[in-house]
CSV table of C-alpha atoms and ligand atoms in Angstrom, one decimal:
chain,number,residue,atom,x,y,z
V,9,MET,CA,97.0,93.8,83.1
V,10,ASP,CA,97.6,92.2,79.8
V,11,SER,CA,101.1,90.8,81.8
V,12,LEU,CA,97.9,89.6,84.2
V,13,ILE,CA,96.4,87.3,81.4
V,14,ALA,CA,100.0,86.1,80.6
V,15,TRP,CA,101.1,85.0,83.2
V,16,ALA,CA,97.8,83.5,84.0
V,17,ALA,CA,97.5,81.3,80.4
V,18,TRP,CA,101.4,80.0,81.5
V,19,LEU,CA,99.8,79.1,85.1
V,20,GLU,CA,97.2,76.9,83.5
V,21,ALA,CA,99.5,75.9,81.0
V,22,SER,CA,102.5,74.9,83.5
V,23,PRO,CA,102.5,71.4,85.3
V,24,LEU,CA,100.8,72.3,88.6
V,25,GLY,CA,98.0,73.3,85.5
V,26,GLU,CA,98.1,70.0,83.9
V,27,GLN,CA,98.1,68.0,86.7
V,28,MET,CA,94.7,70.0,88.4
V,29,ARG,CA,93.2,69.5,85.1
V,30,SER,CA,94.4,65.5,84.5
V,31,SER,CA,94.2,63.8,88.0
V,32,ALA,CA,90.5,62.7,89.2
V,33,LEU,CA,91.8,62.8,92.8
V,34,LEU,CA,93.7,66.0,93.0
V,35,TYR,CA,91.0,68.9,92.3
V,36,PRO,CA,88.5,67.4,94.3
V,37,ALA,CA,91.2,66.7,97.2
V,38,LEU,CA,92.3,69.9,96.8
V,39,ASN,CA,88.4,71.8,97.2
V,40,LEU,CA,88.4,69.4,100.3
V,41,LEU,CA,91.2,71.3,102.0
V,42,HIS,CA,89.8,74.6,100.4
V,43,LEU,CA,86.8,73.6,102.2
V,44,LEU,CA,88.9,72.6,105.8
V,45,GLY,CA,90.7,76.0,105.4
V,46,LEU,CA,87.0,78.0,104.4
V,47,VAL,CA,86.1,76.1,108.5
V,48,LEU,CA,89.9,77.2,110.0
V,49,LEU,CA,89.3,80.4,109.5
V,50,LEU,CA,85.7,81.6,109.2
V,51,GLY,CA,84.8,79.8,112.4
V,52,PRO,CA,87.2,81.2,114.6
V,53,MET,CA,87.1,84.7,112.8
V,54,LEU,CA,83.2,84.3,113.4
V,55,LEU,CA,83.5,84.1,116.7
V,56,LEU,CA,86.6,86.1,117.7
V,57,ASP,CA,84.9,89.4,115.9
V,58,ALA,CA,81.5,88.3,117.7
V,59,ARG,CA,83.6,88.1,121.1
V,60,LEU,CA,85.0,92.0,120.2
V,61,LEU,CA,81.2,93.3,119.8
V,62,GLY,CA,80.7,92.2,122.8
V,63,ALA,CA,79.2,88.8,122.6
V,64,GLY,CA,79.9,85.9,125.3
V,65,ARG,CA,81.5,88.7,128.1
V,66,ALA,CA,81.9,85.2,130.5
V,67,PHE,CA,84.8,84.2,128.4
V,68,SER,CA,87.9,86.1,128.5
V,69,LEU,CA,89.0,88.2,125.3
V,70,PRO,CA,92.8,87.7,125.7
V,71,ALA,CA,92.2,84.0,125.9
V,72,VAL,CA,89.6,83.9,123.3
V,73,SER,CA,92.1,86.0,120.5
V,74,GLN,CA,94.9,83.4,121.8
V,75,VAL,CA,93.3,80.6,120.8
V,76,LEU,CA,91.1,81.5,117.6
V,77,THR,CA,93.7,83.3,115.6
V,78,PRO,CA,96.3,81.2,115.1
V,79,LEU,CA,93.4,78.2,114.2
V,80,ALA,CA,92.2,81.2,111.8
V,81,VAL,CA,95.8,81.7,110.8
V,82,VAL,CA,95.9,77.9,109.6
V,83,GLY,CA,93.5,78.1,108.0
V,84,LEU,CA,94.1,81.2,105.7
V,85,VAL,CA,97.4,80.1,104.7
V,86,LEU,CA,95.3,76.2,103.8
V,87,LEU,CA,93.0,78.4,101.6
V,88,LEU,CA,95.3,80.6,99.8
V,89,GLY,CA,97.2,77.3,98.9
V,90,SER,CA,94.4,75.2,98.1
V,91,GLY,CA,93.0,78.3,96.5
V,92,PHE,CA,95.9,79.2,94.3
V,93,CYS,CA,96.1,75.1,93.2
V,94,LEU,CA,92.3,75.2,92.1
V,95,PHE,CA,92.9,78.5,90.5
V,96,ALA,CA,95.8,77.1,88.6
V,97,ALA,CA,93.5,74.4,86.4
V,98,ASP,CA,91.8,77.4,85.3
V,99,ALA,CA,93.5,80.2,85.4
V,100,GLY,CA,92.9,81.9,81.8
V,101,PRO,CA,89.5,82.7,82.4
V,102,LEU,CA,89.1,82.8,85.9
V,103,ALA,CA,91.8,86.1,85.9
V,104,VAL,CA,89.4,88.2,84.1
V,105,ASP,CA,86.3,87.2,86.2
V,106,ARG,CA,84.7,90.0,88.4
V,107,LEU,CA,83.4,87.7,90.8
V,108,LEU,CA,87.5,86.5,91.5
V,109,GLN,CA,88.6,89.6,91.7
V,110,LEU,CA,86.6,90.8,93.9
V,111,LYS,CA,86.9,88.2,96.0
V,112,LEU,CA,90.6,88.4,95.9
V,113,LEU,CA,90.4,92.6,97.0
V,114,LEU,CA,88.2,91.0,99.5
V,115,ILE,CA,90.5,89.1,101.0
V,116,ILE,CA,93.1,91.8,100.8
V,117,LEU,CA,90.8,93.5,102.7
V,118,GLY,CA,90.0,91.2,105.1
V,119,VAL,CA,94.4,90.3,105.6
V,120,ALA,CA,95.0,94.1,106.1
V,121,ASN,CA,92.0,94.9,108.8
V,122,ALA,CA,93.0,91.9,110.9
V,123,LEU,CA,97.1,93.0,110.6
V,124,LEU,CA,95.2,96.8,111.1
V,125,PHE,CA,93.2,96.0,114.6
V,126,ARG,CA,96.9,92.8,115.8
V,127,HIS,CA,98.8,96.8,115.5
V,128,LEU,CA,96.6,98.9,117.0
V,129,TRP,CA,94.6,97.0,120.1
V,130,SER,CA,96.7,93.7,120.3
V,131,ALA,CA,98.1,95.3,124.0
V,132,ARG,CA,93.9,96.8,125.3
V,133,LEU,CA,92.4,93.7,125.0
V,134,SER,CA,92.0,92.9,128.8
V,135,ASP,CA,90.1,96.3,129.0
V,136,TRP,CA,88.1,96.0,126.0
V,137,ASP,CA,84.5,95.4,127.8
V,138,THR,CA,85.6,98.8,129.8
V,139,HIS,CA,86.9,100.4,127.1
V,140,ALA,CA,86.2,99.5,123.6
V,141,PRO,CA,87.5,102.3,121.1
V,142,LEU,CA,84.9,102.5,118.5
V,143,PHE,CA,87.0,102.1,116.0
V,144,GLY,CA,88.0,98.9,116.9
V,145,ARG,CA,84.5,97.9,117.2
V,146,LEU,CA,83.7,98.8,113.4
V,147,GLN,CA,87.2,96.7,112.0
V,148,ALA,CA,85.8,93.8,114.0
V,149,ALA,CA,82.2,94.5,112.6
V,150,LEU,CA,84.1,95.0,108.7
V,151,SER,CA,86.0,91.9,109.2
V,152,LEU,CA,82.6,89.4,109.8
V,153,LEU,CA,81.5,91.2,106.5
V,154,ALA,CA,84.6,91.2,104.5
V,155,TRP,CA,84.9,87.3,105.3
V,156,ILE,CA,81.2,86.6,105.0
V,157,LEU,CA,81.2,88.0,101.5
V,158,VAL,CA,84.8,86.5,100.7
V,159,MET,CA,83.0,82.9,100.9
V,160,SER,CA,79.9,84.1,99.6
V,161,LEU,CA,82.2,85.2,96.1
V,162,GLY,CA,83.9,81.5,96.4
V,163,ARG,CA,80.4,79.6,95.9
V,164,LEU,CA,79.1,82.2,94.1
V,165,LEU,CA,82.1,81.2,91.8
V,166,ALA,CA,80.5,78.0,90.2
V,167,TYR,CA,77.4,79.3,89.3
V,168,PHE,CA,78.1,82.8,87.8
G,218,LIG,C1,91.2,83.7,101.8
G,218,LIG,C2,89.2,83.0,102.2
G,218,LIG,C3,88.7,82.2,100.9
G,218,LIG,C4,87.9,82.1,101.1
G,218,LIG,C5,87.2,81.5,102.0
G,218,LIG,C6,87.6,81.0,99.8
G,218,LIG,C7,86.0,80.6,99.8
G,218,LIG,C8,85.3,79.6,98.6
G,218,LIG,C9,84.6,78.8,99.1
G,218,LIG,C10,83.3,78.9,99.7
G,218,LIG,C11,85.0,78.4,97.3
G,218,LIG,C12,83.0,77.7,97.4
G,218,LIG,C13,83.6,75.6,97.5
G,218,LIG,C14,82.8,74.6,97.7
G,218,LIG,O1,81.8,75.0,97.0
G,218,LIG,O2,83.3,73.6,97.0
G,218,LIG,C15,85.4,78.5,97.0
G,218,LIG,C16,86.1,77.9,95.7
G,218,LIG,C17,87.6,78.7,94.6
G,218,LIG,N1,88.3,78.9,95.6
G,218,LIG,FE1,88.3,80.2,96.9
G,218,LIG,N2,88.4,81.0,99.2
G,218,LIG,C18,89.4,82.1,99.4
G,218,LIG,C19,90.3,81.8,99.3
G,218,LIG,C20,90.8,81.3,97.5
G,218,LIG,C21,92.1,82.2,96.4
G,218,LIG,C22,93.5,82.6,97.5
G,218,LIG,C23,92.0,81.9,96.0
G,218,LIG,C24,92.3,81.8,94.4
G,218,LIG,C25,93.6,82.3,94.2
G,218,LIG,C26,91.1,80.8,95.9
G,218,LIG,C27,90.3,80.7,94.4
G,218,LIG,C28,88.7,79.7,94.2
G,218,LIG,C29,88.6,78.8,93.0
G,218,LIG,C30,89.5,78.6,91.9
G,218,LIG,C31,87.1,78.6,93.7
G,218,LIG,C32,86.2,77.1,92.9
G,218,LIG,C33,85.9,78.2,92.3
G,218,LIG,C34,84.4,77.2,91.6
G,218,LIG,O3,83.9,76.2,92.0
G,218,LIG,O4,84.8,77.0,90.5
G,218,LIG,N3,90.5,81.2,97.3
G,218,LIG,N4,86.2,80.0,97.9
């Protein structure tokens, strides 16, 4: 924990941290990128998870997944990159903030869940509607919950 706090102090004092605080445009611009990433990750994930849980059966699941997954990946990459820059502006206090720690843990959980889902079930999407595995459905429900919580914790950081 001590080395994490020392690293956060170093990051906050680094040129990136200083730029993020001193530039009038950088923080708001990165915040907007964070929101774009949020829309690109949350929108597709919520739709894909809803489809996995049985909504919109008129739309072929492999096709839905093929369109939505790359968008979600772009959103995640934007969120991680812009989130790191926002974090750098105020890294010392944020590193010990329980809400941010919980948010990061849930991001790891959400990504691990998505990777495990792809590993286990990506070859079984074409007959999902007739033979959906219970564990796969639970993973879709967990994904919905995890991403909604991550989004909520991100917004609540400003208040607590
Ligand atoms: C990957 C999924 C993520 C989601 C869904 C997410 C979501 C959010 C949301 C909704 C906000 C509030 C934005 C606003 O009100 O303008 C936010 C702010 C923020 N996020 Fe994220 N975020 C993610 C990843 C990250 C990561 C990886 C980091 C840091 C390493 C991070 C650090 C921050 C910071 C520092 C803020 C500003 C908090 C404040 O207002 O003081 N985020 N995030």
